[in-house]
mmCIF file of C-alpha atoms in Angstrom:
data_model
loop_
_atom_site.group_PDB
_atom_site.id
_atom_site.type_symbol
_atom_site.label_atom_id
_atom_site.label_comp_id
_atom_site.label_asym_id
_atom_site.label_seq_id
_atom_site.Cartn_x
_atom_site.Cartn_y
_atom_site.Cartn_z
ATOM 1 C CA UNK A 48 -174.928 -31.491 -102.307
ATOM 2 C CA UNK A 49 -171.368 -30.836 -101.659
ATOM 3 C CA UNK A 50 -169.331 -34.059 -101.931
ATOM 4 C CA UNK A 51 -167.640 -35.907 -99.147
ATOM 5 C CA UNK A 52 -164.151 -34.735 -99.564
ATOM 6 C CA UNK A 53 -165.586 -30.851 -99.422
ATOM 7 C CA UNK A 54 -167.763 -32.156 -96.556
ATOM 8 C CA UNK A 55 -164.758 -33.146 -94.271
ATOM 9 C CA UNK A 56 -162.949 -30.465 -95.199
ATOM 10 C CA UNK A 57 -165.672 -28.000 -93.785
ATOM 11 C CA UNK A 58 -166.265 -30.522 -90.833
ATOM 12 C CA UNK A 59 -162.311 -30.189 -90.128
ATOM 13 C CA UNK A 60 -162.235 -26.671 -90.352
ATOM 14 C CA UNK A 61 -164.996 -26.064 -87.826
ATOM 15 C CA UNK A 62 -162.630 -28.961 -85.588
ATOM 16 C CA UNK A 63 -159.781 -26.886 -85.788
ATOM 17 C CA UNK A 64 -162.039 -23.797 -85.396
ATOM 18 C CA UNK A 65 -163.852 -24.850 -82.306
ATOM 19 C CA UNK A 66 -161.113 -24.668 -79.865
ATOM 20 C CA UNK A 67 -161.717 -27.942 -78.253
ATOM 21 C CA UNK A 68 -158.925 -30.132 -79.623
ATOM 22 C CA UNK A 69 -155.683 -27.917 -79.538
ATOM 23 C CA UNK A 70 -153.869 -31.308 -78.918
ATOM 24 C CA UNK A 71 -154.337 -32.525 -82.355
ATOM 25 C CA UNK A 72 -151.390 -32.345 -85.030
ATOM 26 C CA UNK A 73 -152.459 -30.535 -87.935
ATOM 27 C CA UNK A 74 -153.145 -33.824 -90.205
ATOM 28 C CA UNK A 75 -155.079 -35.157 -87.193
ATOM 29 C CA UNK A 76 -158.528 -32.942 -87.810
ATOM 30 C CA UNK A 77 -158.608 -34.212 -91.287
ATOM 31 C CA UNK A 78 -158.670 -37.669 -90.510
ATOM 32 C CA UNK A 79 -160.771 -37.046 -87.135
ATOM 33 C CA UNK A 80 -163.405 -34.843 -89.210
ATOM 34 C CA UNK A 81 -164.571 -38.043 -91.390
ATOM 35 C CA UNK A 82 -166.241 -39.380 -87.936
ATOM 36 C CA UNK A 83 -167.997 -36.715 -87.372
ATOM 37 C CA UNK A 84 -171.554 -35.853 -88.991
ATOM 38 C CA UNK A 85 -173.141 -31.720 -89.641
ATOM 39 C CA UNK A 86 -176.255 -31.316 -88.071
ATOM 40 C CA UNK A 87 -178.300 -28.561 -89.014
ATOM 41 C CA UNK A 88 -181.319 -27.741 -86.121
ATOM 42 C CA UNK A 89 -184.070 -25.546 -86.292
ATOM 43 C CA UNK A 90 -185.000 -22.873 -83.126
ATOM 44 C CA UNK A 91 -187.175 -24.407 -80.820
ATOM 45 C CA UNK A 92 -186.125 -28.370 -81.655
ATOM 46 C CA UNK A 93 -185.052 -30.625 -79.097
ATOM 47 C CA UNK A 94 -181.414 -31.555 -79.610
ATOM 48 C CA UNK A 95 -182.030 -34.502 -76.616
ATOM 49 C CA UNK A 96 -184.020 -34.848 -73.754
ATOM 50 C CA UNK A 97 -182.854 -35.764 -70.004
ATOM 51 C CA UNK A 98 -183.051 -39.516 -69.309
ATOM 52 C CA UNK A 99 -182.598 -40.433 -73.217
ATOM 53 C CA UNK A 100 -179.643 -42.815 -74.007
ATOM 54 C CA UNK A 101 -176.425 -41.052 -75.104
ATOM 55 C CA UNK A 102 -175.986 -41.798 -78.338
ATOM 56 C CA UNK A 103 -174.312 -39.072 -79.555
ATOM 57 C CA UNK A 104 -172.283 -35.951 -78.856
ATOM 58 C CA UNK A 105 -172.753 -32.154 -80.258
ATOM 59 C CA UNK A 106 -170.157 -28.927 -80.437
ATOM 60 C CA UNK A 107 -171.980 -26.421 -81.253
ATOM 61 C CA UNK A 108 -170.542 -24.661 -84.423
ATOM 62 C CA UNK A 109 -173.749 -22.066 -85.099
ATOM 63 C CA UNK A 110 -176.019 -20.760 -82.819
ATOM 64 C CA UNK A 111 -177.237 -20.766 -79.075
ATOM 65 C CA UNK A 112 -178.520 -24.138 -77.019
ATOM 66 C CA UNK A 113 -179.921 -23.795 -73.638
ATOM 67 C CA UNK A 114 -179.571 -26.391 -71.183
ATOM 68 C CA UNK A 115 -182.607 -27.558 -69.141
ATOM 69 C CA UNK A 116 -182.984 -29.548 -65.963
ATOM 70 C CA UNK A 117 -186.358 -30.739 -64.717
ATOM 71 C CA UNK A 118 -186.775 -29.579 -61.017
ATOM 72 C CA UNK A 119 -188.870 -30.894 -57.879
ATOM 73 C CA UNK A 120 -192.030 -29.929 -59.392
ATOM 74 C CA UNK A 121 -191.227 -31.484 -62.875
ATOM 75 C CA UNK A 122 -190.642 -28.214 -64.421
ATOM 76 C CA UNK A 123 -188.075 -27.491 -66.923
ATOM 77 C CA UNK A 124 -185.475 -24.988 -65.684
ATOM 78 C CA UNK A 125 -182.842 -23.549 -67.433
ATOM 79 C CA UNK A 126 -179.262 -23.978 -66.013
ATOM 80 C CA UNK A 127 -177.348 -23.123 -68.655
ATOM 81 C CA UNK A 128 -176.884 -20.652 -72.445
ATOM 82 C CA UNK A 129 -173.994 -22.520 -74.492
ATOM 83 C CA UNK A 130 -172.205 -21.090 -77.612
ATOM 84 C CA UNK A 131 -169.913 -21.254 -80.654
ATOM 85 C CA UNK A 132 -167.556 -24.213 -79.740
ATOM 86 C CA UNK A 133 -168.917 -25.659 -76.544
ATOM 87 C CA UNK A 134 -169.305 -29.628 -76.567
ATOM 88 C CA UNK A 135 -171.935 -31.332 -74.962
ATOM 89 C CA UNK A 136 -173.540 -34.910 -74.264
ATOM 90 C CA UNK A 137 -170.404 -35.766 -74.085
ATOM 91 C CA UNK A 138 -170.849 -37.495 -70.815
ATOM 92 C CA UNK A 139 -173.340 -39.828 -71.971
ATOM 93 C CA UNK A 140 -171.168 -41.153 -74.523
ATOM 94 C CA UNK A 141 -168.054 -41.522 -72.471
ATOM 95 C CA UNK A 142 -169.800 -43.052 -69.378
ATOM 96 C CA UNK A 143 -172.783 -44.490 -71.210
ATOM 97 C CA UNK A 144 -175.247 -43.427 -68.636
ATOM 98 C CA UNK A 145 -178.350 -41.551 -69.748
ATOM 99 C CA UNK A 146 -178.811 -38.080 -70.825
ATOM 100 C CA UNK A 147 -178.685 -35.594 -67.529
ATOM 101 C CA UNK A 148 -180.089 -32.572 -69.038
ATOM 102 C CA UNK A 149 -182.145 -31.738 -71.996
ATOM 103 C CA UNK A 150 -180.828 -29.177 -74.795
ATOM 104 C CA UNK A 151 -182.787 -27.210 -77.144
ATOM 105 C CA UNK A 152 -181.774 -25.318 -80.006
ATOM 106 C CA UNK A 153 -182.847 -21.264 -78.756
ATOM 107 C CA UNK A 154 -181.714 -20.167 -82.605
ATOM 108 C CA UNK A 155 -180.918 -22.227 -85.349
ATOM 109 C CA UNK A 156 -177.850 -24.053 -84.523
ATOM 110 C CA UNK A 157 -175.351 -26.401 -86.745
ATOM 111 C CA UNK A 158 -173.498 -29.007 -84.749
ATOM 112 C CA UNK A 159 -170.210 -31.108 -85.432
ATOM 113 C CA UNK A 160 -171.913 -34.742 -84.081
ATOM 114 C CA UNK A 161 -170.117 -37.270 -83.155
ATOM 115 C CA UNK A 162 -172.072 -40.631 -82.402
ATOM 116 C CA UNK A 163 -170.872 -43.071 -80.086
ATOM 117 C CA UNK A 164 -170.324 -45.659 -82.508
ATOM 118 C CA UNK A 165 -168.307 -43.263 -84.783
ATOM 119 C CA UNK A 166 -166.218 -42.360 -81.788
ATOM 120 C CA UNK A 167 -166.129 -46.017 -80.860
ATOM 121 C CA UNK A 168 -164.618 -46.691 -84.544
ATOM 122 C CA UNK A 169 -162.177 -44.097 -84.383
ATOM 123 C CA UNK A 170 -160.685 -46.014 -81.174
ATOM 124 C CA UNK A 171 -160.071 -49.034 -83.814
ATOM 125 C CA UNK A 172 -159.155 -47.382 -86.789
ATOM 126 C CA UNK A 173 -156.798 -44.022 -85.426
ATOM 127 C CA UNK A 174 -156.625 -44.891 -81.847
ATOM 128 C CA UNK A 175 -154.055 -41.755 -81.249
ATOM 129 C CA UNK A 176 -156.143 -39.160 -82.905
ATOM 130 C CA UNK A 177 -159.406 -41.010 -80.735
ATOM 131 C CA UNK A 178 -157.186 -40.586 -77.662
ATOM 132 C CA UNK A 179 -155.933 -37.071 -77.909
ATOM 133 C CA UNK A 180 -160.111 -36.371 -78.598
ATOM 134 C CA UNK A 181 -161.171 -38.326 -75.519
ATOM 135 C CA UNK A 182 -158.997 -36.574 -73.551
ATOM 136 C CA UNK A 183 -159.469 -33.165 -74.669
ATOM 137 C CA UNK A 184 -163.506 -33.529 -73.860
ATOM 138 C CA UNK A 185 -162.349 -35.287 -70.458
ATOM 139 C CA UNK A 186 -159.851 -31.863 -69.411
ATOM 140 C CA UNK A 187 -162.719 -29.661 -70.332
ATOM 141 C CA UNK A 188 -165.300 -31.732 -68.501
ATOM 142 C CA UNK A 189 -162.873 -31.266 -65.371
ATOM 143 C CA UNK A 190 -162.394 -27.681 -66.084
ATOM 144 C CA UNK A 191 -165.942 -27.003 -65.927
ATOM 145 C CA UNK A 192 -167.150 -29.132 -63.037
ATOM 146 C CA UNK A 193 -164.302 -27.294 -61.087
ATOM 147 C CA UNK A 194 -165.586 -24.281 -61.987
ATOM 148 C CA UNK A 195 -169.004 -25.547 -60.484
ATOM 149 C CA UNK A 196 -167.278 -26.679 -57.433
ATOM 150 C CA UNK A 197 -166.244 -22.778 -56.995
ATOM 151 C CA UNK A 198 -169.972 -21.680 -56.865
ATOM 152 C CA UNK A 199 -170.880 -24.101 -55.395
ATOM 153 C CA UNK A 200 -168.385 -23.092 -52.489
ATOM 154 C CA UNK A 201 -169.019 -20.063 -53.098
ATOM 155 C CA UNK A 202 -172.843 -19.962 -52.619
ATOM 156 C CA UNK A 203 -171.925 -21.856 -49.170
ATOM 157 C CA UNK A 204 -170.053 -19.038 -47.836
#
């Protein structure tokens, strides 16, 4: 069991790997990496299900997690394949409304998790470093539902 200096070392270097938070100052992911928890999940296991509460927030460090709406006929559908680096249920933990999709680990998968009480202390305790995170999951939130405005528009025409 490695001990928790080794552990946020590893959780910082999968921060820094990630890609996510290119705003942080070097010393930043250290202190940042000590709110966040490693997840290890099996193929096949549900990460979260649509509707749950949003307790919690995933970047996927290891694997492959597909995304899954339930349609008209209650059917799950896939929308989505995510990989190395992509966050998600992040919007249930920075709007506190319930899960919209449900995610599934299609390999094994190890996730950087950040819960919402974690993230909540990190707004007390290192409220720049909590900042600079909040707003780096809020730009690529934008990115990518203005990329879905595009096919969207684009599935119009």
């Amino acid at each position: 069991m490695p001990d928790q200096s080794h552990l946020n070392a590893e959780i910082r270097d999968m921060l820094m790997d990630c890609g996510q938070f290119d705003t942080l100052q070097p010393g930043d992911y250290l202190a940042a990496a000590g709110y966040f928890s490693l997840t290890a999940i099996s193929e096949g296991q549900t990460i979260f299900s649509e509707g749950d509460a949003g307790t919690f927030m995933c970047i996927l460090h290891r694997g492959v997690v597909s995304v899954r709406k339930t349609d008209a006929t209650g059917a799950l559908v896939e929308i989505a394949t995510l990989r190395k680096g992509r966050a998600f249920g992040e919007m249930a933990v920075l709007d506190g409304e319930r899960r919209s999709a449900t995610c599934v680990a299609a390999s094994d998968c190890q996730l950087l998790t950040l819960g919402k009480d974690s993230l909540e202390k990190m707004l007390m305790d290192a409220p720049r470093i909590a900042a600079r995170i909040i707003r780096a999951l809020a730009v690529a939130l934008s990115k990518r539902l203005r990329m879905q405005d595009g096919q969207s528009l684009a599935r119009q025409v």
